[in-house]
Short mmCIF file of C-alpha atoms and ligand atoms in Angstrom, two decimals:
data_model
loop_
_atom_site.label_atom_id
_atom_site.label_comp_id
_atom_site.label_asym_id
_atom_site.label_seq_id
_atom_site.Cartn_x
_atom_site.Cartn_y
_atom_site.Cartn_z
CA MET A 116 65.72 -66.90 -102.92
CA LYS A 117 66.74 -70.39 -101.85
CA SER A 118 68.79 -72.68 -104.04
CA LYS A 119 67.05 -75.54 -105.78
CA LYS A 120 69.14 -78.13 -104.02
CA PHE A 121 70.24 -78.92 -100.49
CA ALA A 122 72.37 -81.46 -98.65
CA SER A 123 70.77 -84.27 -96.69
CA VAL A 124 72.61 -86.48 -94.17
CA ASN A 125 71.82 -90.14 -93.57
CA LYS A 126 72.34 -90.02 -89.82
CA ASP A 127 72.47 -93.82 -89.58
CA ILE A 128 75.71 -93.86 -91.59
CA CYS A 129 77.33 -90.60 -90.39
CA VAL A 130 80.24 -91.14 -87.97
CA SER A 131 80.42 -87.46 -86.91
CA CYS A 132 84.00 -87.11 -88.18
CA GLY A 133 83.50 -83.41 -88.93
CA ALA A 134 85.15 -83.46 -92.36
CA CYS A 135 82.08 -81.92 -93.95
CA THR A 136 81.94 -79.00 -91.53
CA GLY A 137 85.38 -77.78 -92.58
CA GLU A 138 84.43 -78.01 -96.24
CA CYS A 139 81.30 -75.88 -96.10
CA MET A 140 82.10 -72.21 -96.65
CA LEU A 141 78.66 -71.20 -95.43
CA GLY A 142 78.71 -73.01 -92.10
CA ALA A 143 75.60 -74.84 -93.16
CA ILE A 144 76.60 -78.27 -91.86
CA THR A 145 77.62 -78.93 -88.27
CA THR A 146 77.95 -81.81 -85.83
CA PRO A 147 76.15 -80.29 -82.84
CA ASN A 148 75.35 -83.50 -81.00
CA GLY A 149 78.52 -85.52 -81.63
CA CYS A 150 76.47 -88.28 -83.24
CA TYR A 151 75.69 -87.11 -86.75
CA ALA A 152 75.91 -84.04 -88.96
CA VAL A 153 72.99 -81.65 -89.28
CA VAL A 154 72.32 -79.39 -92.27
CA ASP A 155 70.84 -75.92 -91.88
CA THR A 156 68.72 -76.01 -95.02
CA ASP A 157 68.18 -72.24 -94.87
CA LYS A 158 71.93 -71.70 -95.34
CA CYS A 159 72.77 -74.65 -97.61
CA VAL A 160 73.03 -73.92 -101.35
CA GLY A 161 73.43 -77.54 -102.41
CA CYS A 162 76.94 -77.09 -103.82
CA GLY A 163 77.93 -80.67 -102.96
CA ARG A 164 81.36 -79.91 -101.45
CA CYS A 165 80.48 -81.67 -98.22
CA SER A 166 79.22 -84.75 -100.01
CA MET A 167 82.44 -85.05 -102.01
CA ILE A 168 84.64 -85.12 -98.90
CA CYS A 169 82.44 -87.30 -96.69
CA PRO A 170 84.27 -90.61 -96.11
CA THR A 171 81.11 -92.62 -95.54
CA GLY A 172 79.06 -91.27 -98.44
CA CYS A 173 76.18 -90.37 -96.19
CA ILE A 174 75.47 -86.93 -97.68
CA SER A 175 73.20 -86.75 -100.68
CA ILE A 176 72.16 -83.65 -102.62
CA LYS A 177 68.42 -83.42 -103.02
CA ASP A 178 66.00 -81.19 -104.90
CA ARG A 179 63.88 -78.81 -102.91
CA ILE A 180 60.23 -79.52 -103.46
CA GLY A 181 58.61 -76.57 -105.19
CA ALA A 182 61.87 -74.61 -105.56
S1 LIG B 367 81.87 -85.98 -93.37
FE1 LIG B 367 80.18 -87.47 -93.49
S2 LIG B 367 80.59 -88.93 -91.82
FE2 LIG B 367 81.79 -87.08 -91.40
S3 LIG B 367 80.47 -85.78 -90.07
FE3 LIG B 367 80.13 -85.15 -92.19
S4 LIG B 367 78.34 -86.31 -92.88
FE4 LIG B 367 79.17 -87.34 -91.05
S1 LIG B 368 75.96 -78.71 -100.04
FE1 LIG B 368 77.45 -77.01 -99.93
S2 LIG B 368 76.37 -75.37 -98.85
FE2 LIG B 368 75.26 -77.26 -98.43
S3 LIG B 368 76.10 -78.03 -96.50
FE3 LIG B 368 77.24 -79.01 -98.19
S4 LIG B 368 79.06 -77.71 -98.52
FE4 LIG B 368 77.54 -76.52 -97.32
#
């Protein structure tokens, strides 16, 4: 069963610093294109660790619709 929350990245603000990727124990957030971070919403449990360390504040934790 998926968590009720997940992380969402505002790619216009992300600077692809990679701080979030080291914080996620599940490997659910990566910077595959060198431009902005991408969340694997199947892996993400919405814990918020990445959003707390992000220096630009571009990660928000959202509710899954219908979860
Ligand atoms: S920590 Fe924030 S700014 Fe840095 S790569 Fe992750 S989402 Fe982007
Ligand atoms: S909210 Fe938690 S599980 Fe999801 S990407 Fe961020 S650190 Fe990983």
